[in-house]
XYZ file of C-alpha atoms in Angstrom:
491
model
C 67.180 69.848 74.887
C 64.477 72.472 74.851
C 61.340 71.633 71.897
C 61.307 75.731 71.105
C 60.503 75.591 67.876
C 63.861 77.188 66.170
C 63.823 78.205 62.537
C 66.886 79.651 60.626
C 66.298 81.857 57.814
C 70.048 81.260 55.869
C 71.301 80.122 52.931
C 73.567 76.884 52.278
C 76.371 79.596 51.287
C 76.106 80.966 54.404
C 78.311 79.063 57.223
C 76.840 77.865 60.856
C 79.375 77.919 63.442
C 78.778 74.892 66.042
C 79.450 77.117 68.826
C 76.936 79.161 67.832
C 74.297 76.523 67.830
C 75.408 75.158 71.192
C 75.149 78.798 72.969
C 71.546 78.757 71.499
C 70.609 75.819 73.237
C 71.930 76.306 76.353
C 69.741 79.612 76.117
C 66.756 77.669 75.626
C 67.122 75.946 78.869
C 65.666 79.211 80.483
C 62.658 76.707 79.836
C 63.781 74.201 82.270
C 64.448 76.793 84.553
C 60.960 78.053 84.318
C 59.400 74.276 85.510
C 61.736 74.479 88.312
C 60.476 77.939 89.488
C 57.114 76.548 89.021
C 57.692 73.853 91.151
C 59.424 75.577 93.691
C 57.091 78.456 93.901
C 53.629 77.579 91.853
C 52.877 81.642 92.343
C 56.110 82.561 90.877
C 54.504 83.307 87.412
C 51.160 84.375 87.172
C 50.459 82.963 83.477
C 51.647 78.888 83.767
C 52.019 78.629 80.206
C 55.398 80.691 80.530
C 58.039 79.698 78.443
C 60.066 80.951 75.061
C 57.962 80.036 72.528
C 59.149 80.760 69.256
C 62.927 81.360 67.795
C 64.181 82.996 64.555
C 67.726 82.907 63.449
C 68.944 85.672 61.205
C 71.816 84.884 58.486
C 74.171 86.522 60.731
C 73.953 84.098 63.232
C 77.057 83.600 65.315
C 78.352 83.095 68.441
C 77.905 85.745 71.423
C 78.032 85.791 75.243
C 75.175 83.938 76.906
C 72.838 84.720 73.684
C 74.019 84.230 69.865
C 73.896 87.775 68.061
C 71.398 87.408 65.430
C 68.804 85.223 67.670
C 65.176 86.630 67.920
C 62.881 85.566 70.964
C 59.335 85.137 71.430
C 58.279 84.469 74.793
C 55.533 84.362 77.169
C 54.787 85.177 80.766
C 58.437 86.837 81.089
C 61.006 88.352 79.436
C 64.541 87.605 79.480
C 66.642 90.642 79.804
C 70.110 89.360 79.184
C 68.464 87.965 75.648
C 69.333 91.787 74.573
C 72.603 91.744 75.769
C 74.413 94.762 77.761
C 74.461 97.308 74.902
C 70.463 98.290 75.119
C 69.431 99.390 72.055
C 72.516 99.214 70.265
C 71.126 100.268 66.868
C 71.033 102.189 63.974
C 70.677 105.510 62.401
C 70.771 106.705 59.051
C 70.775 110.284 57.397
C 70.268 111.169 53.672
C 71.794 113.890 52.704
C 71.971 116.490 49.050
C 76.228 116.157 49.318
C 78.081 114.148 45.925
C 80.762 111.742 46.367
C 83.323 114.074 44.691
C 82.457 116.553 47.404
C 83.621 114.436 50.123
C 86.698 112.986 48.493
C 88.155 115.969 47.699
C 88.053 117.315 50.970
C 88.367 114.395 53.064
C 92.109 115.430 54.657
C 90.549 118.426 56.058
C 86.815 116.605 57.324
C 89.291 114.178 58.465
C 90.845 117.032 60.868
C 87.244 117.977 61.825
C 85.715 114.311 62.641
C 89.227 113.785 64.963
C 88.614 116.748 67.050
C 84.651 117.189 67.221
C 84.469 113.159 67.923
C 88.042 112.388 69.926
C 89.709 115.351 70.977
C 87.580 117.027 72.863
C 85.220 119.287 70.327
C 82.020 117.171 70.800
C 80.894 120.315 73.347
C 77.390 118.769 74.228
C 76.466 121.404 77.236
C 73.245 119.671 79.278
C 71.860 120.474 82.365
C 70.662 118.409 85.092
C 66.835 118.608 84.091
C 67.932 117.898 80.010
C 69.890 114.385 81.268
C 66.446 114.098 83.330
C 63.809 114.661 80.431
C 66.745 112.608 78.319
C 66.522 109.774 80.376
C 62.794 109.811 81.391
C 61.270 110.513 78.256
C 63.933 109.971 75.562
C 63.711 112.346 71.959
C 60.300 114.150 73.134
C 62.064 114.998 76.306
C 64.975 116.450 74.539
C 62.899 118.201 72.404
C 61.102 119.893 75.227
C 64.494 120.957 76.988
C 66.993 121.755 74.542
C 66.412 125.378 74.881
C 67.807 125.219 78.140
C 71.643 125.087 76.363
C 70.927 128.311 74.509
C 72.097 127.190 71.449
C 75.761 126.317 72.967
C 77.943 124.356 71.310
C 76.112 121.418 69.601
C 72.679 122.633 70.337
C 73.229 125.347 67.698
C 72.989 122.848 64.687
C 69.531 121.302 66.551
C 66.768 122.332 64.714
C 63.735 122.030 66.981
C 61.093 121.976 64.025
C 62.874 119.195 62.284
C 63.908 117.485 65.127
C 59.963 117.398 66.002
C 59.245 115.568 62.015
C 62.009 113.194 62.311
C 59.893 111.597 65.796
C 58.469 109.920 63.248
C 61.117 108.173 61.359
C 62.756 106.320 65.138
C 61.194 103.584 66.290
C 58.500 104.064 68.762
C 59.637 107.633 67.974
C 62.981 107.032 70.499
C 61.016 107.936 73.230
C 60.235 105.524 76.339
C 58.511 106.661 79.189
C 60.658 105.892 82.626
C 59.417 106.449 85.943
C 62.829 107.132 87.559
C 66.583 107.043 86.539
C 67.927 104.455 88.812
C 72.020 104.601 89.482
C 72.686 107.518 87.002
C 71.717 110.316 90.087
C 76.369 111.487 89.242
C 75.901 111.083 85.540
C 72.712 113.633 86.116
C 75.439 116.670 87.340
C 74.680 119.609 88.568
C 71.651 121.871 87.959
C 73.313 124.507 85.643
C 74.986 123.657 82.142
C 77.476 121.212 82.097
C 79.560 118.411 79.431
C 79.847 114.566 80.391
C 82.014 111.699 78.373
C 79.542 109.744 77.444
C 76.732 111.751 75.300
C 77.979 111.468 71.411
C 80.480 108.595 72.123
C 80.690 105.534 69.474
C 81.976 102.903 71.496
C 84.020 99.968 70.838
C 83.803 96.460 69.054
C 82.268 96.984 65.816
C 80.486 100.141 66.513
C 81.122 102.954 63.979
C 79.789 106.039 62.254
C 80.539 106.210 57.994
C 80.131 108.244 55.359
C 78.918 106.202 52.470
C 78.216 106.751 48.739
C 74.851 105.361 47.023
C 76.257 102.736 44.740
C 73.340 100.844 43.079
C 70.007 101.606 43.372
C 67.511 98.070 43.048
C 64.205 99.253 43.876
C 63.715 102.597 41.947
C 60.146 103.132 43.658
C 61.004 102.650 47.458
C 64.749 104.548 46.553
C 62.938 107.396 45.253
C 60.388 107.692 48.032
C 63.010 107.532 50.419
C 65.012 110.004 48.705
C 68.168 107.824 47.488
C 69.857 108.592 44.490
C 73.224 107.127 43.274
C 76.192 109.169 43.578
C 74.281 110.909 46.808
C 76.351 110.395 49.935
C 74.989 108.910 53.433
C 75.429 108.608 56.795
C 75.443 105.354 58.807
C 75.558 105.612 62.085
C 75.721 101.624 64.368
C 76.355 102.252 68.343
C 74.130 101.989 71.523
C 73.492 102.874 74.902
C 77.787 102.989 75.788
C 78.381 102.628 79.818
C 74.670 103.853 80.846
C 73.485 100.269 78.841
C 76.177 98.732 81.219
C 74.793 100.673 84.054
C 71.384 99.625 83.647
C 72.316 95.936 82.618
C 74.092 95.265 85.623
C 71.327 97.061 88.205
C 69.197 94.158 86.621
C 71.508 91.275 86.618
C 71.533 92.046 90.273
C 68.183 92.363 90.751
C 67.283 89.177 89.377
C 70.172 87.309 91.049
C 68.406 88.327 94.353
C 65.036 87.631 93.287
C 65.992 83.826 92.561
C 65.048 81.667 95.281
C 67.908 81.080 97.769
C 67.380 76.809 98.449
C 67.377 76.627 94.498
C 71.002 75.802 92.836
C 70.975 78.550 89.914
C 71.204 78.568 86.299
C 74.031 76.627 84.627
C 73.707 78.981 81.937
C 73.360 82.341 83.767
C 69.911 83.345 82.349
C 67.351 84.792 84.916
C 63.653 84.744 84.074
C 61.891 88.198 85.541
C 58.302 86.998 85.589
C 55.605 88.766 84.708
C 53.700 88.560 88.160
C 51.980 90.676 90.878
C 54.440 88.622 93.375
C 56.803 90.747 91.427
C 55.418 94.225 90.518
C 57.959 96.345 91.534
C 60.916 94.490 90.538
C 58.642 94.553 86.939
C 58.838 98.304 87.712
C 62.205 98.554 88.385
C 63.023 96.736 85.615
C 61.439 98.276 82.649
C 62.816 102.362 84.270
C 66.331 100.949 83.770
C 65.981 99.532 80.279
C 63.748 103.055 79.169
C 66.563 104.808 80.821
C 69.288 103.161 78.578
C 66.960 102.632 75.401
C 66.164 106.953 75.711
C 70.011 106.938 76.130
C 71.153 105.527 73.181
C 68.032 107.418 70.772
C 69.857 110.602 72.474
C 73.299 109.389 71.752
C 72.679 108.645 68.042
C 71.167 112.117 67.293
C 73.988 113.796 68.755
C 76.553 112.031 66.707
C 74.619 112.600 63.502
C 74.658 116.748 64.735
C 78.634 116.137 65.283
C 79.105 114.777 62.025
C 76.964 117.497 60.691
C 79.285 120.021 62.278
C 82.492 118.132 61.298
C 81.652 118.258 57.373
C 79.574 121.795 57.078
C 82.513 123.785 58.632
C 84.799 122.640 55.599
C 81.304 122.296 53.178
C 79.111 124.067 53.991
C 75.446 123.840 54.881
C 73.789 121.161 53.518
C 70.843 118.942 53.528
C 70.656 115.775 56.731
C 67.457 114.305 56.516
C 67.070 111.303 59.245
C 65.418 107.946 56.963
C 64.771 106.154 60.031
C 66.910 104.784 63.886
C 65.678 101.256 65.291
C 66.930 99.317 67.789
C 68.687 96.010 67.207
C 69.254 95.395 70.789
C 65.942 95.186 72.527
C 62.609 93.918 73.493
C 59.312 95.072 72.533
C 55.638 93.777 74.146
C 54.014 91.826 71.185
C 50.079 89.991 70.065
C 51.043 87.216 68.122
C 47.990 85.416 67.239
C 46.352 86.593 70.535
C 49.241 85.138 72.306
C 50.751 87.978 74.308
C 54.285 88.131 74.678
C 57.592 89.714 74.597
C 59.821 90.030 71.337
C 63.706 89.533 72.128
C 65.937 90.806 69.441
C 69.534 90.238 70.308
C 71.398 91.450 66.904
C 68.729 91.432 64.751
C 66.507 94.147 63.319
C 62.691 95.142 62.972
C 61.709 94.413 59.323
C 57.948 94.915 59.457
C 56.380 95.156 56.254
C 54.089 98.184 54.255
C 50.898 97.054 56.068
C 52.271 96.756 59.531
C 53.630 100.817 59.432
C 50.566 102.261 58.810
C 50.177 105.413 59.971
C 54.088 105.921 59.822
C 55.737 107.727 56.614
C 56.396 103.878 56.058
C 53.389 102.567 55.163
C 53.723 102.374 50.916
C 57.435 101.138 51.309
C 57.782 99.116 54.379
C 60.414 99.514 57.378
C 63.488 100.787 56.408
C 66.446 98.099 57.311
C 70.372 98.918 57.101
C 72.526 96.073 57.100
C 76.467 97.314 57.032
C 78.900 94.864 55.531
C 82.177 94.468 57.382
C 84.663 97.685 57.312
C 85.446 98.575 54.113
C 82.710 96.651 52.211
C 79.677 97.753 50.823
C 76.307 97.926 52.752
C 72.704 97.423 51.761
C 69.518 99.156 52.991
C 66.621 97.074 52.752
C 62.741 97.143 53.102
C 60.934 95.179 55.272
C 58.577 92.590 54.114
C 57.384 91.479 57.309
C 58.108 87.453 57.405
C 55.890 86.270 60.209
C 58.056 82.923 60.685
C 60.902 85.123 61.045
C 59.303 87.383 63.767
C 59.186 90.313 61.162
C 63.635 90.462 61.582
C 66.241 90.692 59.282
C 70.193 90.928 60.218
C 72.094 93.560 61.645
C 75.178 93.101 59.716
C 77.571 90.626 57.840
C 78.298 88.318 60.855
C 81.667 87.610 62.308
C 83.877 84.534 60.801
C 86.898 85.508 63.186
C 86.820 85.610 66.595
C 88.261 89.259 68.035
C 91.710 87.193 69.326
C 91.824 85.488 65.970
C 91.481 88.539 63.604
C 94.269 89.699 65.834
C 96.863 87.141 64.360
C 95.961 87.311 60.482
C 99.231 88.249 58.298
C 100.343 91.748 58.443
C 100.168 91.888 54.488
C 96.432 91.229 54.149
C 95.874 94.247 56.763
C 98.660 96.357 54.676
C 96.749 96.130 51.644
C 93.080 96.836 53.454
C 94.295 100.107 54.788
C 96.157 101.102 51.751
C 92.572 101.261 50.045
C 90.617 102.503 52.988
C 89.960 105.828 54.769
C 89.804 104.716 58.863
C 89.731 107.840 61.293
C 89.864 107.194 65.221
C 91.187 108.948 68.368
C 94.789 107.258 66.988
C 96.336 109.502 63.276
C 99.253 107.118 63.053
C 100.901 109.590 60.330
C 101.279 112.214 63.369
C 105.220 112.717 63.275
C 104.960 112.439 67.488
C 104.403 109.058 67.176
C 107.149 107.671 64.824
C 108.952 105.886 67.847
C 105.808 104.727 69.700
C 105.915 101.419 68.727
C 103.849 100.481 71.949
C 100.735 102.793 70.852
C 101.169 102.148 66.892
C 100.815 98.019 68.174
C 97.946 98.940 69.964
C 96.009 100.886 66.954
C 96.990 98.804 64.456
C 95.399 95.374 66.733
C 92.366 96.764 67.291
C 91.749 97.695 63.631
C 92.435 94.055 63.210
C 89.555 93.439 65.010
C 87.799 94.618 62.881
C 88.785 94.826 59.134
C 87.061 93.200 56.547
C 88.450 89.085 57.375
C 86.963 89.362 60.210
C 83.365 89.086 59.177
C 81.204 86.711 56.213
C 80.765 88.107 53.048
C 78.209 90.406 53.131
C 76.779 89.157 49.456
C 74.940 85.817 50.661
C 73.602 87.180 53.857
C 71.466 89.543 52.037
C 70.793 87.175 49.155
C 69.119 84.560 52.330
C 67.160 87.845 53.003
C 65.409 87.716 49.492
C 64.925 84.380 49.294
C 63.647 83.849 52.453
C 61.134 87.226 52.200
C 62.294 88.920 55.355
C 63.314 92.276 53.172
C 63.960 93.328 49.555
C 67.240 95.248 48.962
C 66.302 98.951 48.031
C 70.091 100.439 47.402
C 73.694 99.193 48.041
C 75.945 101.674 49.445
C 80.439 102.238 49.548
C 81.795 103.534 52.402
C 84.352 107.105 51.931
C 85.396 106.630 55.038
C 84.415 105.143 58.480
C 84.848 106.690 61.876
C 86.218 104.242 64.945
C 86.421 104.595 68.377
């Protein structure tokens, strides 16, 4: 058993699943892995101190595959790219916006109609050329920003607003903009020089992704709430998906890599987990490396902007114009270079967010409140945004949502009554309207909707109300405003 230090920031209330537990120590034995390489090869890291040396555990800890979702790496000498999982910089975005609840409720058949076709039937119309999926990739938002004329204002382009697009840089993370030095297995996904519309840019996803439109239900911290422009009554938008396929893409282009990189007379990981040193022996692997997890990273920054403009669309064609002011879009998903103590190293986050505190965003429009943390309940539930306090025994993290207490195939099988009742008090739109009079004797593709729903309604995951509660007590953020949702989109 690895001697990582491993600290868990959750309450008693809060249940630890065994198999949760066991997946995070069979991680950790990346670090007997790393003596073997260093026997085997003594040049196979440069720094011989390699190793994971720190672990935080969010209270949304459960079970994943290869890496529990809500674990938080520090290591040293390397980093550990499936620690982050496929879905790079699966994250999340939130806009604030001048709309009132009764404004949404009382026309939420017809935005209903709207959010369908703009995000499932084929009105997304996201014209890009070759060069825009280029910048896109290469250089994330900025690049974006310095081709979007290119799509003369077609389609979704006409609700980007280059001047505000330019001030909300600096409410994303490292301002959602990595610099790549090639796009590595996207060159079809790239398309042809002149204007042209792909599946993938403005897609949700699967699983537990989803985009909703919530209502400010409680304010807590009237200073930070006001600063940040949150009223109650005020709708939002809450936006949780990632990088789609291109993550994918990207995550199995590395898998590979390191798989080949492994020396051939050593028997390989029982647990599947590759170490990608940080050596000269391995510069342009390193290389290779970091281009395909900027080129998904930029990806899913892109992806999450256009989404918020397709919402936009889908509500101000039955509203109106009206005011969409990004608070902030981090990464959940990820890894970030990071001097801890004047230990350099590399920060894994695999389901858990950045929570720095006031003094750690200086220079950002975050530095009197702290970072700005959203952490949804399950569908249907109410979510919280936070503040970051910036715990440094947690590795500055908080959660990235309620946790799961079912497992996909056991949500699947829970009575049709309880699911009855959850829909009869909840607005759900996806590709599927099951009140469409076509489908009446489609049994096969009402079975199909109605399971995957499953999936995901609200007995799937913990209660959301101790999770946050083992953020307060632990220090790791301070709830700013809890928020309903009107209605959440699905894919």
């Amino acid at each position: 058993m690895s001697n990582t230090p491993i600290k868990y920031f959750i309450n008693p209330e809060v249940k630890v699943e065994n198999n949760a537990v066991e997946e995070l120590h069979r991680l950790l034995e990346v670090n007997e892995t790393i003596v073997t390489l260093q026997k085997h090869s003594p040049d196979y890291f440069d720094d011989q101190d390699a190793g994971v040396l720190e672990v935080a555990i969010t209270p949304d800890f459960h079970k994943g595959s290869g890496i529990p979702v809500g674990t938080t790496l520090f290591t040293r000498g390397f980093v550990l790219p499936q620690a982050i999982g496929n879905d790079i910089n699966c994250g999340m975005r939130l806009y604030v916006t001048d709309l009132r609840e009764e404004q949404i409720r009382t026309n939420l058949d017809a935005i209903e109609r709207n959010v369908r076709h703009v995000f499932f039937e084929g009105g997304r119309n996201i014209p890009m050329t070759r060069q825009m999926r280029e910048k896109m990739f290469k250089e994330g938002l900025i690049g974006i920003l310095d081709s979007h004329k290119e799509a003369n204002g077609e389609g979704i382009w006409r609700y980007y607003n280059e001047k505000q697009q330019e001030l909300d840089l600096n409410h994303v993370n490292k301002m959602g903009s990595f610099i790549a030095e090639s796009t590595i297995g996207l060159d079809d996904f790239l398309g042809p020089a002149e204007l042209s519309r792909d599946a993938q840019i403005g897609s949700l996803g699967g699983g537990n992704h989803f985009f909703e439109i919530q209502v400010v239900k409680k304010v807590h911290q009237g200073s930070i709430a006001s600063q940040w422009g949150l009223k109650e009554g005020q709708v939002v938008l809450m936006i949780h998906t990632g990088s789609v396929s291109i993550g994918y893409n990207s995550g199995a282009w590395i898998k590979e890599m390191l798989k080949k990189m492994y020396p051939t007379s050593l028997k390989h990981p029982d647990n599947g987990m590759y170490p990608l040193p940080l050596s000269e022996r391995f510069e342009p692997q390193w290389r290779m490396f970091w281009s395909l997890l900027y080129n998904a990273a930029n990806f899913a920054f892109a992806n999450r902007l256009m989404l918020g403009l397709m919402m936009y669309k889908s509500i101000s064609d039955v509203l109106g114009d009206f005011e969409h002011r990004l608070l902030y879009d981090a990464p959940h998903n990820y890894l970030w270079e990071e001097q801890l103590e004047q230990v350099g190293g590399f920060l894994h986050r695999k389901g858990s967010c950045t929570a720095k505190s006031a003094e750690q965003m200086m220079g950002t429009p975050f530095q009197y409140t702290g970072e700005p943390v959203f952490i949804p309940g399950s569908m249907g539930s109410h979510s919280f945004i936070l503040a970051g306090l910036g715990n440094r025994d947690s590795l500055f993290s908080a959660s990235h949502g309620a946790g799961r207490a079912l497992s996909r195939g056991d949500a699947v099988k829970v009575d049709d009554d309880r699911f009855r009742e959850f829909l009869a008090n909840f607005r759900v739109i996806n590709p599927i309207d099951p009140k469409r009079a076509d489908l009446r004797g489609r049994s096969d593709i009402l079975k199909k909707w109605e399971e995957e729903l499953k999936k995901e309604a609200p007995y799937a995951y913990k209660d959301i109300t101790p999770v946050i509660q083992s953020h307060v007590d632990h220090g790791m953020a301070e709830i700013v405003a809890e928020v309903a949702p009107i209605a959440t989109v699905k894919g």
